[in-house]
Amino acid sequence: MIIAIDGPAGAGKSTIAKKLGEKMDYMYLDTGAIYRTITLYLCNKNIDIENKRILADSLSNIDMKYTMDHIYLNGKIVDDDIRTESISQKTSRYSSKSEIRVFAVEMQRNISLGENIVLEGRDIGTVVFPKADYKFYLTANEEVRGKRRYKDMLDKGMDTSLEEIINSIKERDFNDKNREISPLTKAKDAIEIDTTSMTIEEVVEKMIGYVKGGVNAI
Ligand code: DC
């Protein structure tokens, strides 16, 4: 069974997908972490992403591993390195490249093969798994999304301001929604949930209600 969750940055997708996965005993895949790790790798190697040949060569050499607990690049855990503001911004730009998307989508499909899995990202219900069993589209207003991200950053000891985070979220939303390939958009058959004034638990319970009740929008 495939459960697809899409939506903009800070809508609560990661926490909610992880909790939903735990409660249903499903695997959980944070596809943003894959795009972030690819971006970190390309930045560390100073790859010119406009050069298609060099980009394709570099991608074929990437040593990246995704597990439920950590993401590894060249054998090193990069969970925190991929969450900086600078990598967030760059990932939004880098993920517009078709070579990167093809590579990342193939990886996501391979990881999901034969699994009961919850995937969260921007294009799961539209491109990666258009035939997913359940599709959800999570939203929340910009300020609430900004505050959530801000709290995450503070918890990780990162130095930033709320204003900086809200501006960054707006910029990423714009890039993610307006790119040519696989832009962030709600699948026609996705169930939309506005999480602005809901707790994580409430959202997860609502989703489980849909799944257990066999109610989907398809
Ligand atoms: O979910 P996130 O904030 O970790 O994602 C980081 C960036 O990766 C996001 O701005 C756009 C890109 N992304 C994507 O293009 N497609 C996905 N399925 C997931 C993330």
mmCIF file of C-alpha atoms and ligand atoms in Angstrom:
data_model
loop_
_atom_site.group_PDB
_atom_site.id
_atom_site.type_symbol
_atom_site.label_atom_id
_atom_site.label_comp_id
_atom_site.label_asym_id
_atom_site.label_seq_id
_atom_site.Cartn_x
_atom_site.Cartn_y
_atom_site.Cartn_z
ATOM 1 C CA MET A 1 0.000 0.000 0.000
ATOM 2 C CA ILE A 2 1.267 3.446 -0.930
ATOM 3 C CA ILE A 3 0.233 6.599 0.951
ATOM 4 C CA ALA A 4 1.317 9.836 -0.754
ATOM 5 C CA ILE A 5 1.586 13.121 1.135
ATOM 6 C CA ASP A 6 2.392 16.351 -0.679
ATOM 7 C CA GLY A 7 2.358 20.004 0.239
ATOM 8 C CA PRO A 8 4.492 23.120 0.731
ATOM 9 C CA ALA A 9 7.401 23.550 3.170
ATOM 10 C CA GLY A 10 6.407 23.662 6.837
ATOM 11 C CA ALA A 11 2.941 22.167 6.383
ATOM 12 C CA GLY A 12 3.966 19.430 8.836
ATOM 13 C CA LYS A 13 4.488 16.708 6.231
ATOM 14 C CA SER A 14 7.632 15.097 7.706
ATOM 15 C CA THR A 15 6.418 14.821 11.294
ATOM 16 C CA ILE A 16 2.964 13.711 10.197
ATOM 17 C CA ALA A 17 4.224 11.152 7.656
ATOM 18 C CA LYS A 18 6.614 9.703 10.233
ATOM 19 C CA LYS A 19 3.889 9.410 12.903
ATOM 20 C CA LEU A 20 1.431 7.944 10.414
ATOM 21 C CA GLY A 21 4.068 5.404 9.356
ATOM 22 C CA GLU A 22 4.755 4.438 12.981
ATOM 23 C CA LYS A 23 1.068 4.080 13.839
ATOM 24 C CA MET A 24 0.339 1.947 10.786
ATOM 25 C CA ASP A 25 3.632 0.047 10.988
ATOM 26 C CA TYR A 26 4.546 1.313 7.526
ATOM 27 C CA MET A 27 7.885 2.466 6.207
ATOM 28 C CA TYR A 28 8.326 6.227 5.902
ATOM 29 C CA LEU A 29 10.210 8.055 3.163
ATOM 30 C CA ASP A 30 11.140 11.733 3.391
ATOM 31 C CA THR A 31 11.799 12.463 -0.298
ATOM 32 C CA GLY A 32 12.964 16.019 0.463
ATOM 33 C CA ALA A 33 15.917 14.464 2.326
ATOM 34 C CA ILE A 34 16.925 12.737 -0.914
ATOM 35 C CA TYR A 35 16.883 16.020 -2.891
ATOM 36 C CA ARG A 36 18.742 17.738 -0.055
ATOM 37 C CA THR A 37 21.465 15.076 0.050
ATOM 38 C CA ILE A 38 21.946 15.204 -3.728
ATOM 39 C CA THR A 39 22.256 18.995 -3.454
ATOM 40 C CA LEU A 40 24.793 18.751 -0.622
ATOM 41 C CA TYR A 41 26.836 16.280 -2.677
ATOM 42 C CA LEU A 42 26.808 18.464 -5.804
ATOM 43 C CA CYS A 43 27.688 21.587 -3.794
ATOM 44 C CA ASN A 44 30.541 19.838 -1.966
ATOM 45 C CA LYS A 45 31.933 18.772 -5.330
ATOM 46 C CA ASN A 46 31.354 22.181 -6.923
ATOM 47 C CA ILE A 47 29.435 20.632 -9.804
ATOM 48 C CA ASP A 48 28.111 22.962 -12.486
ATOM 49 C CA ILE A 49 24.487 21.791 -12.659
ATOM 50 C CA GLU A 50 23.962 23.632 -15.948
ATOM 51 C CA ASN A 51 26.379 21.206 -17.617
ATOM 52 C CA LYS A 52 24.150 18.181 -18.317
ATOM 53 C CA ARG A 53 27.004 15.752 -19.020
ATOM 54 C CA ILE A 54 28.938 16.612 -15.872
ATOM 55 C CA LEU A 55 25.727 16.523 -13.840
ATOM 56 C CA ALA A 56 24.752 13.072 -15.170
ATOM 57 C CA ASP A 57 28.293 11.751 -14.523
ATOM 58 C CA SER A 58 28.293 13.060 -10.963
ATOM 59 C CA LEU A 59 24.887 11.579 -10.203
ATOM 60 C CA SER A 60 26.027 8.169 -11.418
ATOM 61 C CA ASN A 61 28.842 8.298 -8.849
ATOM 62 C CA ILE A 62 26.873 9.420 -5.810
ATOM 63 C CA ASP A 63 27.173 7.148 -2.771
ATOM 64 C CA MET A 64 23.944 7.840 -0.865
ATOM 65 C CA LYS A 65 21.945 5.545 1.399
ATOM 66 C CA TYR A 66 18.514 6.153 2.921
ATOM 67 C CA THR A 67 17.432 4.262 6.028
ATOM 68 C CA MET A 68 14.503 4.918 8.367
ATOM 69 C CA ASP A 69 16.907 6.408 10.939
ATOM 70 C CA HIS A 70 19.506 8.278 8.943
ATOM 71 C CA ILE A 71 20.605 9.442 5.528
ATOM 72 C CA TYR A 72 24.196 8.741 4.530
ATOM 73 C CA LEU A 73 26.442 10.441 1.996
ATOM 74 C CA ASN A 74 29.796 8.694 1.364
ATOM 75 C CA GLY A 75 29.173 6.624 4.493
ATOM 76 C CA LYS A 76 28.711 9.703 6.702
ATOM 77 C CA ILE A 77 25.430 10.609 8.434
ATOM 78 C CA VAL A 78 24.302 13.955 6.968
ATOM 79 C CA ASP A 79 20.925 14.383 8.757
ATOM 80 C CA ASP A 80 21.891 17.818 10.116
ATOM 81 C CA ASP A 81 24.139 19.002 7.244
ATOM 82 C CA ILE A 82 21.181 18.824 4.840
ATOM 83 C CA ARG A 83 18.882 20.952 7.042
ATOM 84 C CA THR A 84 20.720 24.294 6.916
ATOM 85 C CA GLU A 85 18.947 27.320 5.398
ATOM 86 C CA SER A 86 21.533 27.493 2.643
ATOM 87 C CA ILE A 87 20.910 23.868 1.598
ATOM 88 C CA SER A 88 17.110 24.405 1.815
ATOM 89 C CA GLN A 89 17.342 27.259 -0.670
ATOM 90 C CA LYS A 90 19.764 25.496 -2.986
ATOM 91 C CA THR A 91 17.704 22.282 -2.947
ATOM 92 C CA SER A 92 14.649 24.157 -4.124
ATOM 93 C CA ARG A 93 16.663 25.397 -7.136
ATOM 94 C CA TYR A 94 18.610 22.186 -7.815
ATOM 95 C CA SER A 95 15.474 20.038 -7.686
ATOM 96 C CA SER A 96 14.144 21.796 -10.777
ATOM 97 C CA LYS A 97 16.752 19.979 -12.921
ATOM 98 C CA SER A 98 15.315 17.037 -14.853
ATOM 99 C CA GLU A 99 18.469 14.872 -14.423
ATOM 100 C CA ILE A 100 18.213 15.248 -10.652
ATOM 101 C CA ARG A 101 14.488 14.531 -10.592
ATOM 102 C CA VAL A 102 14.778 11.405 -12.762
ATOM 103 C CA PHE A 103 17.524 10.095 -10.487
ATOM 104 C CA ALA A 104 15.607 10.895 -7.273
ATOM 105 C CA VAL A 105 12.294 9.470 -8.525
ATOM 106 C CA GLU A 106 13.953 6.195 -9.532
ATOM 107 C CA MET A 107 15.512 5.941 -6.086
ATOM 108 C CA GLN A 108 12.139 6.608 -4.406
ATOM 109 C CA ARG A 109 10.412 3.928 -6.498
ATOM 110 C CA ASN A 110 13.170 1.396 -5.779
ATOM 111 C CA ILE A 111 13.000 2.015 -2.023
ATOM 112 C CA SER A 112 9.187 1.623 -2.121
ATOM 113 C CA LEU A 113 9.173 -1.617 -4.092
ATOM 114 C CA GLY A 114 6.896 -4.158 -2.385
ATOM 115 C CA GLU A 115 6.613 -2.033 0.771
ATOM 116 C CA ASN A 116 3.732 -0.612 2.756
ATOM 117 C CA ILE A 117 4.996 2.935 2.789
ATOM 118 C CA VAL A 118 4.161 6.576 3.480
ATOM 119 C CA LEU A 119 6.045 8.976 1.191
ATOM 120 C CA GLU A 120 6.070 12.732 1.589
ATOM 121 C CA GLY A 121 7.253 15.405 -0.815
ATOM 122 C CA ARG A 122 6.016 17.669 -3.581
ATOM 123 C CA ASP A 123 5.209 15.341 -6.487
ATOM 124 C CA ILE A 124 4.398 11.998 -4.876
ATOM 125 C CA GLY A 125 0.697 11.869 -5.759
ATOM 126 C CA THR A 126 1.167 13.539 -9.137
ATOM 127 C CA VAL A 127 4.359 11.972 -10.562
ATOM 128 C CA VAL A 128 6.120 9.400 -8.373
ATOM 129 C CA PHE A 129 3.010 7.356 -7.531
ATOM 130 C CA PRO A 130 0.026 8.734 -9.471
ATOM 131 C CA LYS A 131 -1.811 5.510 -8.590
ATOM 132 C CA ALA A 132 -1.090 5.700 -4.848
ATOM 133 C CA ASP A 133 -3.787 4.075 -2.682
ATOM 134 C CA TYR A 134 -4.266 7.288 -0.690
ATOM 135 C CA LYS A 135 -3.220 10.825 -1.481
ATOM 136 C CA PHE A 136 -3.159 13.725 0.929
ATOM 137 C CA TYR A 137 -2.302 17.355 0.318
ATOM 138 C CA LEU A 138 -1.332 19.231 3.496
ATOM 139 C CA THR A 139 -1.426 23.014 3.718
ATOM 140 C CA ALA A 140 -1.177 25.675 6.441
ATOM 141 C CA ASN A 141 -0.903 29.453 6.358
ATOM 142 C CA GLU A 142 2.541 30.974 5.776
ATOM 143 C CA GLU A 143 2.995 32.360 9.275
ATOM 144 C CA VAL A 144 2.224 29.066 10.962
ATOM 145 C CA ARG A 145 4.505 27.220 8.551
ATOM 146 C CA GLY A 146 7.260 29.747 9.243
ATOM 147 C CA LYS A 147 6.863 29.368 12.999
ATOM 148 C CA ARG A 148 7.058 25.578 12.762
ATOM 149 C CA ARG A 149 10.254 25.701 10.709
ATOM 150 C CA TYR A 150 11.693 28.357 13.021
ATOM 151 C CA LYS A 151 11.092 26.139 16.057
ATOM 152 C CA ASP A 152 12.747 23.168 14.293
ATOM 153 C CA MET A 153 15.808 25.303 13.533
ATOM 154 C CA LEU A 154 16.048 26.626 17.103
ATOM 155 C CA ASP A 155 15.714 23.089 18.478
ATOM 156 C CA LYS A 156 18.667 22.115 16.296
ATOM 157 C CA GLY A 157 20.664 25.049 17.660
ATOM 158 C CA MET A 158 20.722 26.854 14.314
ATOM 159 C CA ASP A 159 21.000 30.626 14.265
ATOM 160 C CA THR A 160 18.214 32.324 12.284
ATOM 161 C CA SER A 161 15.248 34.695 12.585
ATOM 162 C CA LEU A 162 11.530 34.093 12.061
ATOM 163 C CA GLU A 163 11.433 36.742 9.339
ATOM 164 C CA GLU A 164 14.282 35.067 7.472
ATOM 165 C CA ILE A 165 12.496 31.702 7.659
ATOM 166 C CA ILE A 166 9.139 33.078 6.451
ATOM 167 C CA ASN A 167 10.847 34.795 3.502
ATOM 168 C CA SER A 168 12.734 31.640 2.675
ATOM 169 C CA ILE A 169 9.516 29.594 2.762
ATOM 170 C CA LYS A 170 7.810 32.056 0.405
ATOM 171 C CA GLU A 171 10.709 31.893 -2.009
ATOM 172 C CA ARG A 172 10.792 28.090 -1.936
ATOM 173 C CA ASP A 173 7.007 27.869 -2.422
ATOM 174 C CA PHE A 174 7.341 30.078 -5.463
ATOM 175 C CA ASN A 175 10.189 27.981 -6.951
ATOM 176 C CA ASP A 176 8.541 24.661 -6.129
ATOM 177 C CA LYS A 177 5.151 25.666 -7.552
ATOM 178 C CA ASN A 178 6.453 27.354 -10.682
ATOM 179 C CA ARG A 179 9.191 25.058 -11.922
ATOM 180 C CA GLU A 180 8.675 23.439 -15.312
ATOM 181 C CA ILE A 181 9.060 19.802 -14.283
ATOM 182 C CA SER A 182 6.845 18.226 -11.616
ATOM 183 C CA PRO A 183 5.809 21.465 -9.904
ATOM 184 C CA LEU A 184 4.180 21.288 -6.486
ATOM 185 C CA THR A 185 0.471 20.969 -7.102
ATOM 186 C CA LYS A 186 -2.433 19.148 -5.495
ATOM 187 C CA ALA A 187 -3.331 15.954 -7.345
ATOM 188 C CA LYS A 188 -6.950 16.117 -8.492
ATOM 189 C CA ASP A 189 -7.802 13.093 -6.386
ATOM 190 C CA ALA A 190 -5.900 14.122 -3.226
ATOM 191 C CA ILE A 191 -7.633 14.826 0.090
ATOM 192 C CA GLU A 192 -6.674 18.326 1.214
ATOM 193 C CA ILE A 193 -6.140 18.981 4.929
ATOM 194 C CA ASP A 194 -5.483 22.486 6.251
ATOM 195 C CA THR A 195 -3.271 21.909 9.299
ATOM 196 C CA THR A 196 -3.126 25.592 10.382
ATOM 197 C CA SER A 197 -5.036 25.101 13.596
ATOM 198 C CA MET A 198 -4.677 21.362 14.044
ATOM 199 C CA THR A 199 -2.225 19.419 16.207
ATOM 200 C CA ILE A 200 -0.029 16.728 14.669
ATOM 201 C CA GLU A 201 -2.097 14.076 16.464
ATOM 202 C CA GLU A 202 -5.346 15.451 15.059
ATOM 203 C CA VAL A 203 -4.020 15.405 11.507
ATOM 204 C CA VAL A 204 -2.657 11.872 11.871
ATOM 205 C CA GLU A 205 -5.963 10.632 13.351
ATOM 206 C CA LYS A 206 -7.876 12.249 10.518
ATOM 207 C CA MET A 207 -5.686 10.528 7.936
ATOM 208 C CA ILE A 208 -5.974 7.166 9.686
ATOM 209 C CA GLY A 209 -9.746 7.681 9.656
ATOM 210 C CA TYR A 210 -9.683 8.001 5.879
ATOM 211 C CA VAL A 211 -7.402 5.001 5.425
ATOM 212 C CA LYS A 212 -9.181 2.699 7.919
ATOM 213 C CA GLY A 213 -12.557 3.780 6.660
ATOM 214 C CA GLY A 214 -11.457 2.893 3.147
ATOM 215 C CA VAL A 215 -12.464 6.386 2.140
ATOM 216 C CA ASN A 216 -10.288 7.811 -0.552
ATOM 217 C CA ALA A 217 -10.844 10.464 -3.099
ATOM 218 C CA ILE A 218 -9.961 8.229 -6.032
HETATM 219 O O1 DC B 1 10.452 18.765 2.031
HETATM 220 P P1 DC B 1 11.757 19.555 2.092
HETATM 221 O O2 DC B 1 11.593 20.944 2.619
HETATM 222 O O3 DC B 1 12.820 18.817 2.824
HETATM 223 O O4 DC B 1 12.229 19.670 0.556
HETATM 224 C C1 DC B 1 13.362 20.415 0.171
HETATM 225 C C2 DC B 1 13.221 20.813 -1.284
HETATM 226 O O5 DC B 1 13.304 19.644 -2.112
HETATM 227 C C3 DC B 1 11.932 21.497 -1.667
HETATM 228 O O6 DC B 1 12.024 22.909 -1.560
HETATM 229 C C4 DC B 1 11.677 21.055 -3.085
HETATM 230 C C5 DC B 1 12.436 19.760 -3.223
HETATM 231 N N1 DC B 1 11.564 18.573 -3.274
HETATM 232 C C6 DC B 1 11.028 18.252 -4.496
HETATM 233 O O7 DC B 1 11.231 18.982 -5.469
HETATM 234 N N2 DC B 1 10.276 17.127 -4.634
HETATM 235 C C7 DC B 1 10.031 16.336 -3.580
HETATM 236 N N3 DC B 1 9.300 15.222 -3.753
HETATM 237 C C8 DC B 1 10.549 16.668 -2.308
HETATM 238 C C9 DC B 1 11.300 17.815 -2.181
#
